[in-house]
Tab-separated table of C-alpha atoms in Angstrom:
chain	number	residue	atom	x	y	z
E	1	GLN	CA	9.640	9.637	5.531
E	2	SER	CA	10.332	7.668	8.768
E	3	ALA	CA	8.091	4.505	9.010
E	4	LEU	CA	5.261	4.719	11.300
E	5	THR	CA	5.201	2.695	14.418
E	6	GLN	CA	3.810	-0.642	14.931
E	7	PRO	CA	4.069	-3.153	17.385
E	8	ALA	CA	5.877	-6.081	15.760
E	9	SER	CA	3.214	-8.930	17.278
E	10	VAL	CA	0.004	-8.876	19.456
E	11	SER	CA	-1.751	-12.499	19.878
E	12	GLY	CA	-4.994	-13.264	21.550
E	13	SER	CA	-7.338	-16.420	21.863
E	14	PRO	CA	-10.895	-17.384	19.333
E	15	GLY	CA	-13.608	-14.741	20.489
E	16	GLN	CA	-10.926	-11.998	22.327
E	17	SER	CA	-10.628	-8.913	21.258
E	18	ILE	CA	-7.030	-7.115	20.226
E	19	THR	CA	-6.068	-3.549	18.991
E	20	ILE	CA	-2.858	-2.732	17.350
E	21	SER	CA	-1.510	0.416	17.970
E	22	CYS	CA	0.062	2.918	14.902
E	23	THR	CA	1.725	6.151	15.744
E	24	GLY	CA	2.856	8.328	13.934
E	25	THR	CA	3.740	12.513	13.935
E	26	SER	CA	1.450	15.448	13.164
E	27	SER	CA	3.088	15.551	10.409
E	28	ASP	CA	0.943	12.425	8.790
E	29	VAL	CA	-1.132	10.411	10.910
E	30	GLY	CA	-2.063	13.120	13.472
E	31	GLY	CA	-2.404	15.816	11.132
E	32	TYR	CA	-4.866	13.853	8.466
E	33	ASN	CA	-7.883	11.354	8.953
E	34	TYR	CA	-6.335	9.509	6.192
E	35	VAL	CA	-5.103	6.377	8.490
E	36	SER	CA	-6.116	2.988	5.972
E	37	TRP	CA	-5.260	-0.366	7.551
E	38	TYR	CA	-4.344	-4.375	5.477
E	39	GLN	CA	-4.562	-7.223	6.222
E	40	GLN	CA	-2.037	-9.719	4.447
E	41	HIS	CA	-1.621	-13.160	4.302
E	42	PRO	CA	1.571	-14.848	3.642
E	43	GLY	CA	2.681	-14.780	0.131
E	44	LYS	CA	-0.988	-13.188	-1.163
E	45	ALA	CA	-1.463	-9.357	-1.653
E	46	PRO	CA	-2.490	-6.686	1.086
E	47	LYS	CA	-6.046	-6.509	1.588
E	48	LEU	CA	-7.722	-2.974	2.535
E	49	MET	CA	-9.588	-3.379	5.984
E	50	ILE	CA	-10.342	0.510	7.256
E	51	TYR	CA	-10.004	3.428	5.232
E	52	ASP	CA	-10.481	6.959	6.757
E	53	VAL	CA	-9.640	5.550	10.127
E	54	THR	CA	-12.957	4.535	10.441
E	55	ASN	CA	-14.118	3.501	7.517
E	56	ARG	CA	-14.934	-0.187	6.113
E	57	PRO	CA	-15.070	-1.171	2.644
E	58	SER	CA	-18.198	-3.166	1.174
E	59	GLY	CA	-17.408	-6.902	2.163
E	60	ILE	CA	-15.400	-6.062	5.657
E	61	SER	CA	-16.943	-7.441	8.948
E	62	ASN	CA	-17.795	-5.418	11.318
E	63	ARG	CA	-15.321	-7.157	13.838
E	64	PHE	CA	-13.103	-5.039	12.234
E	65	SER	CA	-13.121	-1.192	13.986
E	66	GLY	CA	-10.558	1.774	13.617
E	67	SER	CA	-10.222	4.784	15.930
E	68	LYS	CA	-7.898	7.504	15.834
E	69	SER	CA	-6.907	9.654	18.912
E	70	GLY	CA	-3.751	12.685	18.411
E	71	ASN	CA	-0.944	11.078	16.549
E	72	THR	CA	-1.788	7.352	17.439
E	73	ALA	CA	-4.333	5.056	15.474
E	74	SER	CA	-5.500	1.592	15.989
E	75	LEU	CA	-7.543	-1.423	14.406
E	76	THR	CA	-9.396	-3.146	17.214
E	77	ILE	CA	-10.391	-6.782	16.500
E	78	SER	CA	-13.246	-8.049	18.195
E	79	GLY	CA	-14.171	-12.084	18.011
E	80	LEU	CA	-11.256	-12.608	16.780
E	81	GLN	CA	-11.229	-16.066	14.294
E	82	ALA	CA	-8.558	-18.371	13.302
E	83	GLU	CA	-8.756	-16.887	9.885
E	84	ASP	CA	-7.544	-13.460	11.178
E	85	GLU	CA	-4.260	-14.485	11.661
E	86	ALA	CA	-2.167	-12.169	9.354
E	87	ASP	CA	0.256	-9.408	9.131
E	88	TYR	CA	-1.190	-5.995	9.828
E	89	TYR	CA	0.083	-2.736	8.276
E	90	CYS	CA	-1.585	0.913	9.001
E	91	SER	CA	-1.074	3.457	6.226
E	92	SER	CA	-0.802	7.660	6.408
E	93	TYR	CA	-1.346	10.534	3.711
E	94	THR	CA	1.282	12.741	4.483
E	95	SER	CA	2.494	16.601	4.744
E	96	SER	CA	4.590	15.995	2.451
E	97	SER	CA	2.057	14.778	-0.561
E	98	THR	CA	3.378	11.083	-0.284
E	99	TRP	CA	2.224	8.107	1.794
E	100	VAL	CA	3.588	6.024	4.625
E	101	PHE	CA	3.324	3.068	5.896
E	102	GLY	CA	4.186	0.795	9.382
E	103	GLY	CA	6.123	-1.737	9.738
E	104	GLY	CA	3.922	-4.054	10.202
E	105	THR	CA	1.944	-6.183	12.955
E	106	LYS	CA	2.035	-9.793	12.833
E	107	LEU	CA	-1.347	-11.319	14.700
E	108	THR	CA	-1.364	-14.749	15.950
E	109	VAL	CA	-4.564	-16.348	16.852
E	110	LEU	CA	-3.904	-18.669	19.672
N	1	GLU	CA	-14.122	-7.112	-12.164
N	2	VAL	CA	-11.026	-5.117	-11.503
N	3	GLN	CA	-7.369	-6.205	-12.053
N	4	LEU	CA	-4.072	-5.718	-11.637
N	5	VAL	CA	-0.703	-7.573	-13.252
N	6	GLU	CA	2.370	-7.022	-12.721
N	7	SER	CA	5.522	-8.699	-14.165
N	8	GLY	CA	9.156	-7.995	-15.742
N	9	GLY	CA	10.256	-8.914	-12.181
N	10	GLY	CA	13.682	-10.867	-11.814
N	11	LEU	CA	17.261	-11.537	-10.722
N	12	VAL	CA	19.223	-8.466	-11.614
N	13	GLN	CA	22.496	-7.661	-10.260
N	14	PRO	CA	23.507	-4.799	-8.300
N	15	GLY	CA	23.870	-1.508	-10.470
N	16	GLY	CA	21.639	-2.980	-13.180
N	17	SER	CA	18.171	-1.903	-14.209
N	18	LEU	CA	14.740	-3.211	-14.750
N	19	ARG	CA	11.435	-2.165	-16.044
N	20	LEU	CA	8.338	-3.143	-14.356
N	21	SER	CA	4.368	-3.409	-15.695
N	22	CYS	CA	1.421	-3.455	-14.488
N	23	ALA	CA	-1.599	-4.210	-16.597
N	24	ALA	CA	-4.746	-2.990	-15.171
N	25	SER	CA	-8.321	-4.570	-16.645
N	26	GLY	CA	-12.128	-3.959	-15.468
N	27	PHE	CA	-12.066	0.129	-14.739
N	28	THR	CA	-11.246	3.012	-16.488
N	29	PHE	CA	-7.508	3.157	-16.078
N	30	SER	CA	-6.714	6.395	-18.215
N	31	ASN	CA	-8.984	8.361	-15.662
N	32	SER	CA	-7.245	6.903	-12.487
N	33	TRP	CA	-4.157	7.510	-10.650
N	34	MET	CA	-1.927	4.899	-9.602
N	35	HIS	CA	1.248	3.490	-7.095
N	36	TRP	CA	3.849	1.626	-6.890
N	37	VAL	CA	4.640	-0.190	-3.314
N	38	ARG	CA	7.256	-2.715	-2.433
N	39	HIS	CA	7.608	-5.555	0.676
N	40	ALA	CA	11.205	-6.640	1.121
N	41	PRO	CA	11.156	-9.701	2.619
N	42	GLY	CA	11.057	-9.726	6.967
N	43	LYS	CA	10.143	-6.290	6.442
N	44	GLY	CA	7.122	-3.642	5.875
N	45	LEU	CA	5.255	-2.221	3.297
N	46	VAL	CA	6.936	0.419	1.612
N	47	TRP	CA	5.219	3.016	-0.516
N	48	VAL	CA	7.604	3.708	-3.913
N	49	SER	CA	5.793	5.998	-6.278
N	50	ARG	CA	2.417	7.537	-7.754
N	51	ILE	CA	1.706	8.931	-10.918
N	52	ASN	CA	-1.404	11.091	-11.621
N	53	SER	CA	-4.105	10.046	-14.529
N	54	ASP	CA	-2.714	11.550	-17.721
N	55	GLY	CA	1.438	10.781	-15.782
N	56	SER	CA	1.800	15.360	-15.989
N	57	THR	CA	2.866	14.486	-12.495
N	58	THR	CA	4.336	11.795	-9.955
N	59	SER	CA	6.117	11.664	-6.555
N	60	TYR	CA	8.870	9.427	-5.389
N	61	ALA	CA	9.970	8.175	-2.125
N	62	ASP	CA	12.999	9.603	-0.914
N	63	SER	CA	15.032	5.803	-0.639
N	64	VAL	CA	14.357	5.743	-4.783
N	65	LYS	CA	14.099	9.112	-6.133
N	66	GLY	CA	16.742	9.898	-8.433
N	67	ARG	CA	16.835	6.256	-9.782
N	68	PHE	CA	13.282	5.034	-10.289
N	69	THR	CA	10.842	6.819	-12.799
N	70	ILE	CA	7.255	5.810	-12.961
N	71	SER	CA	5.191	6.322	-16.488
N	72	ARG	CA	2.011	5.066	-18.019
N	73	ASP	CA	0.577	4.446	-21.242
N	74	ASN	CA	-2.998	4.791	-21.474
N	75	ALA	CA	-3.739	3.335	-24.193
N	76	LYS	CA	-2.063	0.057	-23.142
N	77	ASN	CA	-3.657	0.183	-19.787
N	78	THR	CA	-0.222	-0.331	-18.616
N	79	LEU	CA	1.866	1.005	-15.480
N	80	PHE	CA	5.652	1.560	-15.747
N	81	LEU	CA	8.484	1.446	-13.265
N	82	GLN	CA	11.913	1.933	-14.606
N	83	MET	CA	14.258	0.735	-11.938
N	84	ASN	CA	18.681	2.013	-11.971
N	85	SER	CA	21.230	2.054	-10.100
N	86	LEU	CA	19.716	-1.440	-8.117
N	87	THR	CA	20.280	-2.023	-5.110
N	88	ALA	CA	20.275	-4.934	-2.572
N	89	GLU	CA	18.104	-2.991	-0.511
N	90	ASP	CA	15.623	-3.012	-3.692
N	91	THR	CA	15.126	-6.196	-3.334
N	92	ALA	CA	10.918	-6.773	-2.535
N	93	VAL	CA	7.971	-7.905	-4.568
N	94	TYR	CA	6.727	-5.037	-6.183
N	95	TYR	CA	2.847	-4.167	-6.439
N	96	CYS	CA	0.974	-1.775	-8.256
N	97	THR	CA	-2.165	-0.243	-6.428
N	98	ARG	CA	-5.203	1.895	-7.307
N	99	PRO	CA	-6.429	4.721	-4.511
N	100	GLY	CA	-9.713	4.843	-3.209
N	101	TYR	CA	-12.061	7.305	-5.642
N	102	SER	CA	-14.570	9.191	-3.742
N	103	ILE	CA	-17.165	11.287	-6.089
N	104	SER	CA	-17.417	14.155	-3.845
N	105	TRP	CA	-13.215	14.087	-3.134
N	106	GLY	CA	-11.404	12.964	-6.250
N	107	TRP	CA	-8.074	9.991	-5.247
N	108	ARG	CA	-8.335	9.101	-2.294
N	109	HIS	CA	-5.499	8.082	-0.008
N	110	TRP	CA	-5.913	4.477	0.824
N	111	PHE	CA	-4.973	1.408	-1.745
N	112	ASP	CA	-7.276	-0.917	-3.089
N	113	PRO	CA	-6.984	-2.970	-5.109
N	114	TRP	CA	-4.156	-4.787	-5.577
N	115	GLY	CA	-2.154	-6.667	-7.986
N	116	GLN	CA	-0.160	-10.043	-7.241
N	117	GLY	CA	3.202	-8.599	-7.209
N	118	THR	CA	6.456	-8.989	-9.229
N	119	LEU	CA	9.634	-10.147	-7.270
N	120	VAL	CA	12.475	-8.329	-7.775
N	121	THR	CA	15.486	-9.729	-6.615
N	122	VAL	CA	19.143	-7.803	-6.397
N	123	SER	CA	22.392	-9.989	-6.052
N	124	SER	CA	25.874	-10.788	-7.536
C-alpha cells in the first residue's frame, strides 16, 4: 500500500495552466479507471474535483480536467485563479480492494 | 443536505484507546458504504478503513490492521472507529467520508462528501 507519487509542489501565474501528475502501478492507477482528485485548503476538509479519471462533479469548474496514461494520472488546471491555491491529492482504487492516496501537491499561484 | 460530523478526538497517551464517531444526516445511511481517511500533520491523506452498508464486511490499511475496528449503528445513523494500541504515528485529523454511488455500478471509488474531521493526538 505505497502512496501514489505526486510532485511536492507546483506553481503558476494567474491565467496560466498547470498539470499535477500522480504515478502509481499497474495494481492501482494503471489497472483501473478509478482515479479521483481532491482539493484541500488549509484547515478544511478535502473536496472532490475529478472522479473516474476524467469526470467532474456538478459545480466544479471546467477549468479542472483529468487524464491518464499508463500508470500515471494527471490533473490539469487551466486559467489559474488565486482561489486555486491549495493542496491537491490523487486517489486510486487498488487490486487489494483498498484505496490509496498520493502524497499531495501544494499549488502556489504566483 | 448531506452532512457528516465527526467527534471523539482528543489527546491520548501512547498505547491508549479512543473511539471516534461520525453522525450522518441528509441521506439513507443504512444503504451507504462508509470510509475513514486520516491526515497527519504535514503529510498526505491516508485511507484507513471501509465498511459496507450492513456492517458485514470491512477492510483496513495495513498500518492499522489488528488495532482499529470500523463499525456502524444504522439505527442511529452513526459510523465508528475504535482505535487501540495507539502510537504517535496515529496522530492525525480523522475524516469520515461516503463513496460515490452509481445506479448502474453501485458504490464507487471516489469520496464525497467529507466531514470536517476530528483531531487525534497521541502523546505522553
